[in-house]
Coordinates of C-alpha atoms and ligand atoms in Angstrom, one line a residue:
X1 CA 83.2 115.8 24.3
X2 CA 79.5 114.9 24.5
X3 CA 78.6 111.5 26.4
X4 CA 77.1 110.1 23.0
X5 CA 80.1 107.8 22.4
X6 CA 80.1 106.4 25.8
X7 CA 77.8 103.4 26.6
X8 CA 79.4 101.2 29.2
X9 CA 82.4 102.1 31.9
X10 CA 83.1 100.4 35.2
X11 CA 82.7 103.4 37.3
X12 CA 80.7 106.7 36.6
X13 CA 81.4 109.7 38.9
X14 CA 79.1 112.6 38.8
X15 CA 80.4 116.0 38.9
X16 CA 83.9 117.5 38.5
X17 CA 84.4 119.9 41.4
X18 CA 87.0 118.5 44.0
X19 CA 85.0 115.7 45.1
X20 CA 84.7 114.3 41.5
X21 CA 88.7 114.9 40.7
X22 CA 89.8 113.6 44.0
X23 CA 87.9 110.3 43.3
X24 CA 89.5 110.2 40.1
X25 CA 92.9 110.5 41.3
X26 CA 92.0 108.1 44.1
X27 CA 90.9 105.5 41.8
X28 CA 94.0 105.8 39.5
X29 CA 96.1 105.6 42.0
X30 CA 95.0 101.7 42.7
X31 CA 94.8 101.0 38.9
X32 CA 91.1 101.6 38.5
X33 CA 91.3 103.6 35.4
X34 CA 87.8 102.7 33.8
X35 CA 86.2 105.6 35.0
X36 CA 84.2 108.4 33.6
X37 CA 83.3 112.0 35.4
X38 CA 80.2 113.3 34.1
X39 CA 79.8 117.1 34.5
X40 CA 76.7 119.4 34.1
X41 CA 79.4 122.5 33.7
X42 CA 81.8 123.3 30.9
X43 CA 84.8 123.4 32.9
X44 CA 86.1 121.7 36.3
X45 CA 86.0 123.2 39.7
X46 CA 82.3 122.8 40.9
X47 CA 81.5 125.7 43.3
X48 CA 84.5 127.6 41.9
X49 CA 83.3 127.0 38.7
X50 CA 79.8 128.3 39.1
X51 CA 80.4 131.0 42.0
X52 CA 82.4 134.0 40.4
X53 CA 80.8 136.8 42.3
X54 CA 82.7 139.8 43.1
X55 CA 84.7 139.1 46.0
X56 CA 84.4 135.1 46.1
X57 CA 86.8 133.7 48.4
X58 CA 87.5 131.0 50.2
X59 CA 86.8 131.0 54.3
X60 CA 89.0 128.2 55.3
X61 CA 93.0 128.9 55.3
X62 CA 94.4 127.8 51.8
X63 CA 96.9 125.7 53.3
X64 CA 94.2 123.4 54.6
X65 CA 92.0 124.0 51.8
X66 CA 93.6 121.8 49.4
X67 CA 94.8 118.3 48.7
X68 CA 97.3 117.2 51.0
X69 CA 99.4 115.3 48.1
X70 CA 99.1 118.4 45.9
X71 CA 100.1 121.4 48.0
X72 CA 100.4 124.8 46.2
X73 CA 103.4 127.3 47.2
X74 CA 102.0 130.2 45.2
X75 CA 98.3 130.9 46.8
X76 CA 98.5 135.0 46.4
X77 CA 96.6 134.9 50.0
X78 CA 95.8 133.1 53.2
X79 CA 92.5 132.8 51.8
X80 CA 92.7 132.1 48.2
X81 CA 90.3 134.3 45.9
X82 CA 87.8 132.1 44.0
X83 CA 89.7 132.3 40.3
X84 CA 92.9 130.6 42.0
X85 CA 90.6 127.8 43.3
X86 CA 89.3 127.5 39.9
X87 CA 93.1 127.7 38.5
X88 CA 93.7 125.1 41.1
X89 CA 91.2 122.8 39.6
X90 CA 92.4 122.9 36.2
X91 CA 95.9 122.1 37.6
X92 CA 94.5 119.2 39.2
X93 CA 92.6 117.9 36.1
X94 CA 95.7 118.4 34.0
X95 CA 98.6 117.1 36.5
X96 CA 96.8 113.9 37.2
X97 CA 95.6 113.3 33.6
X98 CA 91.7 113.2 34.3
X99 CA 90.6 115.7 31.3
X100 CA 90.1 113.1 28.5
X101 CA 87.8 111.2 31.1
X102 CA 85.6 114.2 31.9
X103 CA 82.4 114.4 29.8
X104 CA 81.3 118.3 30.3
X105 CA 77.8 119.8 29.5
X106 CA 76.6 116.5 30.3
X107 CA 74.0 116.7 33.1
X108 CA 72.7 113.7 35.0
X109 CA 69.1 113.5 35.4
X110 CA 68.5 110.0 36.9
X111 CA 70.4 106.8 37.9
X112 CA 68.6 103.7 38.2
X113 CA 69.9 100.4 39.5
X114 CA 69.3 97.4 37.5
X115 CA 69.5 94.4 39.5
X116 CA 69.5 92.1 36.6
X117 CA 73.0 92.5 35.6
X118 CA 74.2 94.8 38.8
X119 CA 74.7 98.1 36.9
X120 CA 73.7 101.6 37.1
X121 CA 71.6 103.0 34.1
X122 CA 72.4 106.6 34.2
X123 CA 70.4 109.0 32.1
X124 CA 71.8 112.3 30.8
X125 CA 69.8 115.7 30.0
X126 CA 70.9 115.1 26.7
X127 CA 69.2 111.5 26.2
X128 CA 72.5 109.6 26.1
X129 CA 72.2 106.6 28.6
X130 CA 75.4 105.2 30.4
X131 CA 75.6 102.0 31.9
X132 CA 78.1 102.0 35.1
X133 CA 79.1 99.2 37.5
X134 CA 79.6 101.4 40.3
X135 CA 78.3 104.9 40.8
X136 CA 80.2 107.9 42.8
X137 CA 78.1 110.9 43.4
X138 CA 80.3 114.0 43.7
X139 CA 77.9 116.6 43.0
X140 CA 78.3 118.5 46.3
X141 CA 75.3 120.1 48.7
X142 CA 75.6 123.7 48.0
X143 CA 74.9 123.1 44.1
X144 CA 71.7 124.3 43.1
X145 CA 70.9 127.5 43.7
X146 CA 67.9 128.3 46.1
X147 CA 65.4 131.1 44.1
X148 CA 63.7 132.8 47.2
X149 CA 59.7 131.9 47.3
X150 CA 59.0 135.8 47.3
X151 CA 55.9 137.0 45.6
X152 CA 56.7 138.6 42.5
X153 CA 60.3 137.3 42.0
X154 CA 59.8 136.9 38.2
X155 CA 58.4 139.9 37.8
X156 CA 61.4 142.5 38.5
X157 CA 61.9 144.1 35.2
X158 CA 65.5 144.9 35.6
X159 CA 68.1 142.4 35.9
X160 CA 68.3 139.8 38.1
X161 CA 71.3 137.9 39.4
X162 CA 72.2 134.9 41.4
X163 CA 75.6 135.0 43.2
X164 CA 76.0 131.4 42.1
X165 CA 75.4 132.3 38.4
X166 CA 77.1 135.9 38.2
X167 CA 76.7 137.6 35.0
X168 CA 79.9 139.7 34.5
X169 CA 78.2 141.6 31.4
X170 CA 75.9 143.7 33.6
X171 CA 77.9 146.8 34.8
X172 CA 76.7 147.7 38.4
X173 CA 78.4 151.2 38.3
X174 CA 76.1 154.1 39.6
X175 CA 73.2 151.6 39.7
X176 CA 70.6 151.2 42.4
X177 CA 71.3 147.6 44.1
X178 CA 69.1 145.4 46.2
X179 CA 70.7 142.2 47.9
X180 CA 68.5 139.9 49.2
X181 CA 70.4 137.6 51.6
X182 CA 73.4 137.9 54.4
X183 CA 74.8 134.7 54.2
X184 CA 78.6 134.0 53.4
X185 CA 78.0 135.2 49.7
X186 CA 76.4 138.3 50.6
X187 CA 79.3 139.3 53.4
X188 CA 82.0 138.7 50.5
X189 CA 79.7 140.3 47.7
X190 CA 78.5 143.3 49.7
X191 CA 81.8 145.2 50.6
X192 CA 83.0 144.5 47.1
X193 CA 80.1 146.0 44.7
X194 CA 79.3 149.1 47.4
X195 CA 81.8 151.7 46.3
X196 CA 80.8 151.0 42.7
X197 CA 77.0 151.5 43.0
X198 CA 74.8 154.5 43.7
X199 CA 72.8 153.1 46.3
X200 CA 72.8 149.5 48.0
X201 CA 70.2 148.1 50.0
X202 CA 70.9 144.9 52.1
X203 CA 67.5 143.0 52.9
X204 CA 68.4 141.0 56.0
X205 CA 65.9 138.5 57.4
X206 CA 68.5 136.9 59.7
X207 CA 71.7 138.5 60.9
X208 CA 74.9 136.4 60.4
X209 CA 77.8 136.5 62.8
X210 CA 80.8 137.9 61.2
X211 CA 84.4 137.5 62.5
X212 CA 87.5 139.0 61.3
X213 CA 89.6 137.4 58.7
X214 CA 93.1 136.8 58.7
X215 CA 93.5 137.5 55.5
X216 CA 97.1 138.6 54.2
X217 CA 98.6 138.7 50.9
X218 CA 101.5 136.2 51.2
X219 CA 104.8 137.9 51.0
X220 CA 107.5 136.5 49.0
X221 CA 109.2 135.1 52.3
X222 CA 106.3 133.3 52.8
X223 CA 105.8 131.4 49.5
X224 CA 109.5 130.6 49.7
X225 CA 108.8 129.0 52.8
X226 CA 106.2 127.3 51.2
X227 CA 108.2 125.3 49.0
X228 CA 110.1 123.7 51.5
X229 CA 108.3 120.5 52.7
X230 CA 108.7 121.8 56.4
X231 CA 107.1 124.9 55.4
X232 CA 104.1 123.0 53.9
X233 CA 103.5 121.2 57.0
X234 CA 103.7 124.0 59.3
X235 CA 101.5 125.9 57.2
X236 CA 99.1 122.9 56.6
X237 CA 99.1 122.5 60.4
X238 CA 98.5 125.9 61.6
X239 CA 95.7 126.1 59.0
X240 CA 94.2 123.1 60.2
X241 CA 94.5 123.7 64.1
X242 CA 92.7 127.0 63.2
X243 CA 89.7 125.2 61.6
X244 CA 89.6 122.3 63.9
X245 CA 89.2 124.6 67.0
X246 CA 86.5 127.0 65.4
X247 CA 84.5 124.4 64.0
X248 CA 84.4 120.5 64.9
X249 CA 85.8 121.3 68.7
X250 CA 83.6 124.6 69.1
X251 CA 80.5 123.2 67.5
X252 CA 80.7 119.2 68.0
X253 CA 82.3 119.0 71.5
X254 CA 80.5 122.3 72.6
X255 CA 79.3 121.0 76.2
X256 CA 83.1 120.1 76.7
X257 CA 85.0 122.8 75.0
X258 CA 82.4 125.8 75.2
X259 CA 84.3 127.8 72.9
X260 CA 81.1 129.4 71.1
X261 CA 80.4 131.9 74.0
X262 CA 84.1 133.2 74.0
X263 CA 83.5 133.4 69.9
X264 CA 80.6 135.4 70.4
X265 CA 82.3 138.1 72.9
X266 CA 84.8 138.5 70.1
X267 CA 82.2 138.9 67.2
X268 CA 80.3 141.3 69.3
X269 CA 83.8 143.4 70.0
X270 CA 84.3 143.0 66.3
X271 CA 80.8 144.3 65.4
X272 CA 81.2 147.2 67.9
X273 CA 84.5 148.6 66.6
X274 CA 83.5 148.2 62.9
X275 CA 79.7 149.9 63.0
X276 CA 79.2 153.4 64.1
X277 CA 75.1 153.7 64.4
X278 CA 73.8 151.9 67.3
X279 CA 70.9 150.8 65.7
X280 CA 72.5 149.6 63.0
X281 CA 74.9 147.5 65.1
X282 CA 71.5 146.2 66.9
X283 CA 70.1 145.2 63.6
X284 CA 73.2 143.3 62.7
X285 CA 73.5 141.5 66.2
X286 CA 71.9 137.7 65.8
X287 CA 69.9 136.7 68.3
X288 CA 70.8 133.1 68.1
X289 CA 74.2 131.5 69.3
X290 CA 77.5 131.4 67.4
X291 CA 77.2 127.9 65.8
X292 CA 73.7 127.4 65.1
X293 CA 74.3 128.3 61.6
X294 CA 77.4 128.6 59.7
X295 CA 79.5 132.4 60.8
X296 CA 81.1 134.4 58.0
X297 CA 84.6 135.9 58.2
X298 CA 85.5 139.0 56.4
X299 CA 87.3 142.3 57.5
X300 CA 85.0 144.7 55.4
X301 CA 81.5 143.4 55.6
X302 CA 80.1 145.3 58.8
X303 CA 82.0 148.5 57.9
X304 CA 80.2 148.9 54.6
X305 CA 77.1 149.9 56.4
X306 CA 79.0 153.1 57.6
X307 CA 78.8 154.0 54.4
X308 CA 76.1 156.9 53.0
X309 CA 75.0 155.1 49.9
X310 CA 74.7 151.4 51.7
X311 CA 71.4 151.0 53.8
X312 CA 70.5 147.6 55.7
X313 CA 66.6 146.8 55.7
X314 CA 65.2 144.6 58.0
X315 CA 61.8 144.9 57.5
X316 CA 60.6 141.7 55.8
X317 CA 60.1 141.6 52.0
X318 CA 56.0 141.7 50.9
X319 CA 56.7 141.6 47.4
X320 CA 58.9 141.8 44.5
X321 CA 57.7 144.3 41.9
X322 CA 58.8 145.1 38.4
X323 CA 60.7 148.1 39.7
X324 CA 61.9 147.0 42.7
X325 CA 61.1 145.5 46.1
X326 CA 58.3 146.4 48.7
X327 CA 58.6 145.9 52.5
X328 CA 55.7 145.1 54.6
X329 CA 55.6 148.2 56.2
X330 CA 54.6 149.6 52.3
X331 CA 57.9 151.1 51.6
X332 CA 58.9 150.7 48.0
X333 CA 62.4 150.1 47.3
X334 CA 63.2 151.2 43.6
X335 CA 66.1 149.3 42.1
X336 CA 67.8 148.6 38.8
X337 CA 69.5 145.5 39.7
X338 CA 68.3 142.8 42.1
X339 CA 70.9 140.4 43.6
X340 CA 69.7 136.9 44.8
X341 CA 72.2 136.3 47.5
X342 CA 69.8 133.5 49.0
X343 CA 72.1 130.6 48.8
X344 CA 71.5 127.2 47.8
X345 CA 69.2 124.0 48.3
X346 CA 70.7 122.2 51.3
X347 CA 70.4 118.9 52.8
X348 CA 67.1 118.2 51.1
X349 CA 65.8 114.7 50.4
X350 CA 65.8 115.9 46.8
X351 CA 69.0 117.4 46.5
X352 CA 71.7 114.8 47.5
X353 CA 72.3 113.6 44.8
X354 CA 71.0 116.6 42.4
X355 CA 69.5 114.1 40.2
X356 CA 67.1 111.0 41.1
X357 CA 68.8 107.9 42.2
X358 CA 66.6 105.1 42.0
X359 CA 67.3 102.2 44.5
X360 CA 66.8 98.2 44.4
X361 CA 63.4 98.7 45.6
X362 CA 62.6 101.5 43.2
X363 CA 62.3 104.1 45.7
X364 CA 64.5 107.2 45.4
X365 CA 67.1 108.1 48.0
X366 CA 65.0 111.1 48.6
X367 CA 61.9 108.9 49.4
X368 CA 64.3 106.6 51.5
X369 CA 65.5 109.6 53.5
X370 CA 62.2 111.1 53.8
X371 CA 61.0 107.9 55.2
X372 CA 63.5 106.9 57.7
X373 CA 65.7 110.6 58.3
X374 CA 68.8 111.2 56.4
X375 CA 71.3 108.8 57.1
X376 CA 74.5 107.2 55.2
X377 CA 76.8 104.5 56.5
X378 CA 80.0 106.8 57.5
X379 CA 78.4 109.2 55.1
X380 CA 79.1 107.2 52.1
X381 CA 76.8 104.5 51.5
X382 CA 73.1 103.7 51.8
X383 CA 71.7 100.0 52.1
X384 CA 69.1 99.2 49.3
X385 CA 71.5 101.6 46.8
X386 CA 74.2 98.8 46.1
X387 CA 77.2 100.1 44.1
X388 CA 76.2 103.5 45.0
X389 CA 78.9 105.9 47.3
X390 CA 78.3 109.5 47.6
X391 CA 81.5 111.7 49.0
X392 CA 79.1 114.0 50.7
X393 CA 76.5 112.3 52.2
X394 CA 74.6 112.6 55.7
X395 CA 76.9 112.5 58.7
X396 CA 80.2 112.3 56.6
X397 CA 81.2 116.0 56.8
X398 CA 82.3 117.6 60.0
X399 CA 82.5 121.0 58.6
X400 CA 86.4 121.4 58.5
X401 CA 88.2 121.7 55.2
X402 CA 86.2 119.9 52.2
X403 CA 89.4 118.4 51.0
X404 CA 89.9 116.3 54.3
X405 CA 86.3 115.2 53.7
X406 CA 87.3 114.4 50.2
X407 CA 90.3 112.3 51.3
X408 CA 89.0 110.2 53.8
X409 CA 85.7 109.5 51.9
X410 CA 87.6 108.4 48.8
X411 CA 89.6 106.4 50.8
X412 CA 86.5 104.5 52.1
X413 CA 85.5 103.8 48.7
X414 CA 88.7 102.9 47.2
X415 CA 89.0 100.3 50.1
X416 CA 85.6 99.0 48.9
X417 CA 86.4 98.8 45.3
X418 CA 89.7 97.0 45.8
X419 CA 87.8 94.4 48.0
X420 CA 85.0 94.1 45.2
X421 CA 88.1 93.5 42.7
X422 CA 90.4 91.5 44.9
X423 CA 87.0 88.9 45.3
X424 CA 85.6 89.2 41.8
X425 CA 82.3 90.8 43.4
X426 CA 80.3 92.9 40.9
X427 CA 77.7 93.9 43.8
X428 CA 78.8 96.0 47.0
X429 CA 76.3 96.6 49.4
X430 CA 76.4 98.1 52.9
X431 CA 74.5 96.1 55.5
X432 CA 71.3 97.3 57.1
X433 CA 72.8 96.4 60.2
X434 CA 75.9 98.4 59.5
X435 CA 74.1 101.7 58.8
X436 CA 71.4 101.4 61.7
X437 CA 74.8 100.8 63.9
X438 CA 76.3 103.9 62.5
X439 CA 73.3 106.0 62.6
X440 CA 72.4 105.0 66.4
X441 CA 76.2 106.2 67.3
X442 CA 75.7 109.4 65.6
X443 CA 72.3 110.2 67.4
X444 CA 74.6 109.2 70.4
X445 CA 77.3 111.7 70.0
X446 CA 75.0 114.3 69.2
X447 CA 73.9 115.7 72.5
X448 CA 77.7 117.4 72.8
X449 CA 76.8 119.8 69.9
X450 CA 76.2 123.6 69.9
X451 CA 73.2 122.8 67.6
X452 CA 70.9 122.0 70.1
X453 CA 70.8 125.1 72.4
X454 CA 67.6 126.8 72.6
X455 CA 68.3 129.9 70.6
X456 CA 69.1 127.9 67.4
X457 CA 65.3 127.9 66.6
X458 CA 66.0 131.6 66.1
X459 CA 68.4 131.0 63.3
X460 CA 66.9 129.9 60.4
X461 CA 69.7 127.7 59.8
X462 CA 70.0 125.4 56.8
X463 CA 72.3 122.8 58.9
X464 CA 68.6 121.6 60.3
X465 CA 66.4 119.1 57.9
X466 CA 63.1 118.7 57.7
X467 CA 63.2 116.2 60.3
X468 CA 65.2 118.6 62.4
X469 CA 68.3 116.8 62.4
X470 CA 71.7 118.3 61.6
X471 CA 73.6 115.7 59.4
X472 CA 77.1 116.6 60.3
X473 CA 79.5 114.1 61.2
X474 CA 80.5 114.3 65.1
X475 CA 84.1 114.0 64.7
X476 CA 87.4 115.5 64.4
X477 CA 88.9 115.7 61.3
X478 CA 91.6 113.0 62.3
X479 CA 88.6 110.8 63.5
X480 CA 87.0 110.7 60.3
X481 CA 90.1 110.1 58.3
X482 CA 91.1 107.3 61.1
X483 CA 87.4 105.5 60.3
X484 CA 88.1 105.8 56.7
X485 CA 90.7 103.6 57.2
X486 CA 89.6 101.3 60.2
X487 CA 85.9 100.8 59.3
X488 CA 85.2 97.0 58.8
X489 CA 84.6 95.9 55.4
X490 CA 82.5 93.2 56.5
X491 CA 80.1 96.1 57.4
X492 CA 79.5 95.5 53.3
X493 CA 78.3 92.4 51.3
X494 CA 80.5 91.6 48.4
X495 CA 78.6 89.5 46.1
X496 CA 78.8 88.1 42.6
X497 CA 78.8 85.1 40.4
X498 CA 82.5 85.0 40.8
X499 CA 83.0 85.6 44.4
X500 CA 83.2 82.2 45.7
X501 CA 85.8 81.3 42.6
X502 CA 88.1 83.5 43.5
X503 CA 88.0 83.8 47.4
Ligands
LIG601 P1 72.8 130.8 52.6 O1 73.8 130.9 54.0 O2 72.1 129.9 52.6 O3 72.3 132.5 53.0 C1 71.0 132.8 52.2 C2 70.8 134.1 52.5 O4 69.5 134.4 51.7 C3 70.3 134.1 54.0 O5 70.5 135.3 55.0 C4 68.6 134.0 54.2 O6 68.1 134.7 55.2 C5 68.3 134.9 52.7 N1 67.1 134.4 52.3 C6 66.9 132.9 51.7 N2 65.7 133.2 51.1 C7 65.1 134.2 51.3 C8 63.8 135.1 51.5 N3 62.7 134.2 50.7 N4 63.6 136.1 51.9 C9 64.5 136.3 52.6 N5 65.8 136.1 52.6 C10 66.1 134.8 52.2 O7 73.6 131.2 51.3 P2 75.0 131.7 50.9 O8 75.0 133.0 51.6 O9 75.3 131.4 49.4 O10 76.1 130.8 51.7 C11 75.9 129.3 51.7 C12 77.1 128.4 52.1 O11 77.9 128.5 50.9 C13 77.8 129.3 53.3 O12 77.0 129.0 54.6 C14 79.0 128.7 52.9 O13 78.8 127.2 53.5 C15 79.0 128.4 51.6 N6 80.1 129.7 51.1 C16 81.1 129.5 51.4 C17 81.9 130.6 51.4 C18 83.4 130.6 51.4 O14 84.0 129.6 51.7 N7 84.0 131.8 51.3 C19 81.3 131.5 50.2 C20 80.0 131.8 49.9 C21 79.3 130.7 50.6 P3 68.1 133.8 56.6 O15 69.1 133.3 57.1 O16 66.7 134.2 57.2 O17 67.4 132.0 55.8

């Protein structure tokens, strides 16, 4: 269904990933049913719709990587493969009656605030115009594939694939394949394709800390246990506790709980146990502390470098040529297929959201952040951008399960919209004072984080933005959930012709 038939709606949601679906569910719950989701792709699931490369799977335990109110008992493994998460998204869209309000293949290119009538005017790539009282951004963060700025990248005459746009029609069997990048996507892809290809060269710029993963098939007994509420609660508690200790506690409270050093010992021992050749081991050992960039979890990645047909190349890439890759030492690496495992645009001013968002002053949100550094009240709202809320914003996400983020942020948003409805407001805007206070609080808290150790300068980590900030929320998951329920609604101004009348 296109957006051509749609002109006016109370709430426009951008993105039908789990953020957008979770927002739709949360709005329906409080009777705010006049919403639409505008989605670029032709299916739901966001990350799990677009990322279908071989080996794709979640690296947060499935028991906590799901909505608390829609827990599954039938995950096949402790860490679900991507196709099960895509299926889960489909099931949520059906079970919660969302599908008929999703407009697929509708890419929002611009949203501009109209102060005259307190509405957002959205323009889509197809030229449709949608007017919405409220705009909720669920376009995620790791959304837009990053093409490396390597000379000649367009000139390669063989097949070029990006992990986030995998073409399953390309047969890798017997091919000479080069993979650029060693982030989480490559870590999952490399062991999966290595046995099929004739030769695999992995071009590594910065090694990644790789940990073993408690990734096991769930037995019949485990699945039966998950069908009981006690079993589900126990699984969720264990999964969440593991995530909480390994990310929020280790990263944000590093000076109080110096777990990163111990984690480094675990990762080094794992590396020693997996890779036979000492030179390769040395090349795979990061020169930065655990936590400076997102680590990976995989049981087969490191051992893949023992294979005869796999080569780890750490010489810098000079150029991509029509026939392969030339490294700085002058060596030509002939390739049939080039895989770009080069990640995504990150917390960059032109990437959150993935479209131009023009606020009250005519400035875009990106320009606002360029000028003021990335910031958003509770990671949700920004002064000067009335009636706009984002599920993922600066200092909203603490790095744990994305679903915990979605549930907390949509709770925040729903509180605002419910208050607006109660008082008859057609304009809701966070105050500059509240935003400043929150940002100052985030700055006050950050010295305890792991990101400020000297070795992070060697990590090349996408956590750091152009200002050198890491816009993650220094909070436990429970702390963030609590704040979404207790923040002061007077941090927002609710205005509009009907406000006085209804109060
Ligand atoms: P990434 O972590 O950003 O890794 C990109 C890789 O490409 C890095 O190794 C980077 O090297 C390299 N690279 C980029 N440009 C390059 C260039 N011009 N020359 C040479 N190398 C270049 O991307 P990703 O692996 O797609 O993962 C992104 C994030 O997605 C993860 O951190 C994770 O949050 C999420 N993810 C999660 C899962 C999961 O849950 N299982 C799976 C995949 C992804 P440098 O390090 O030197 O920059």
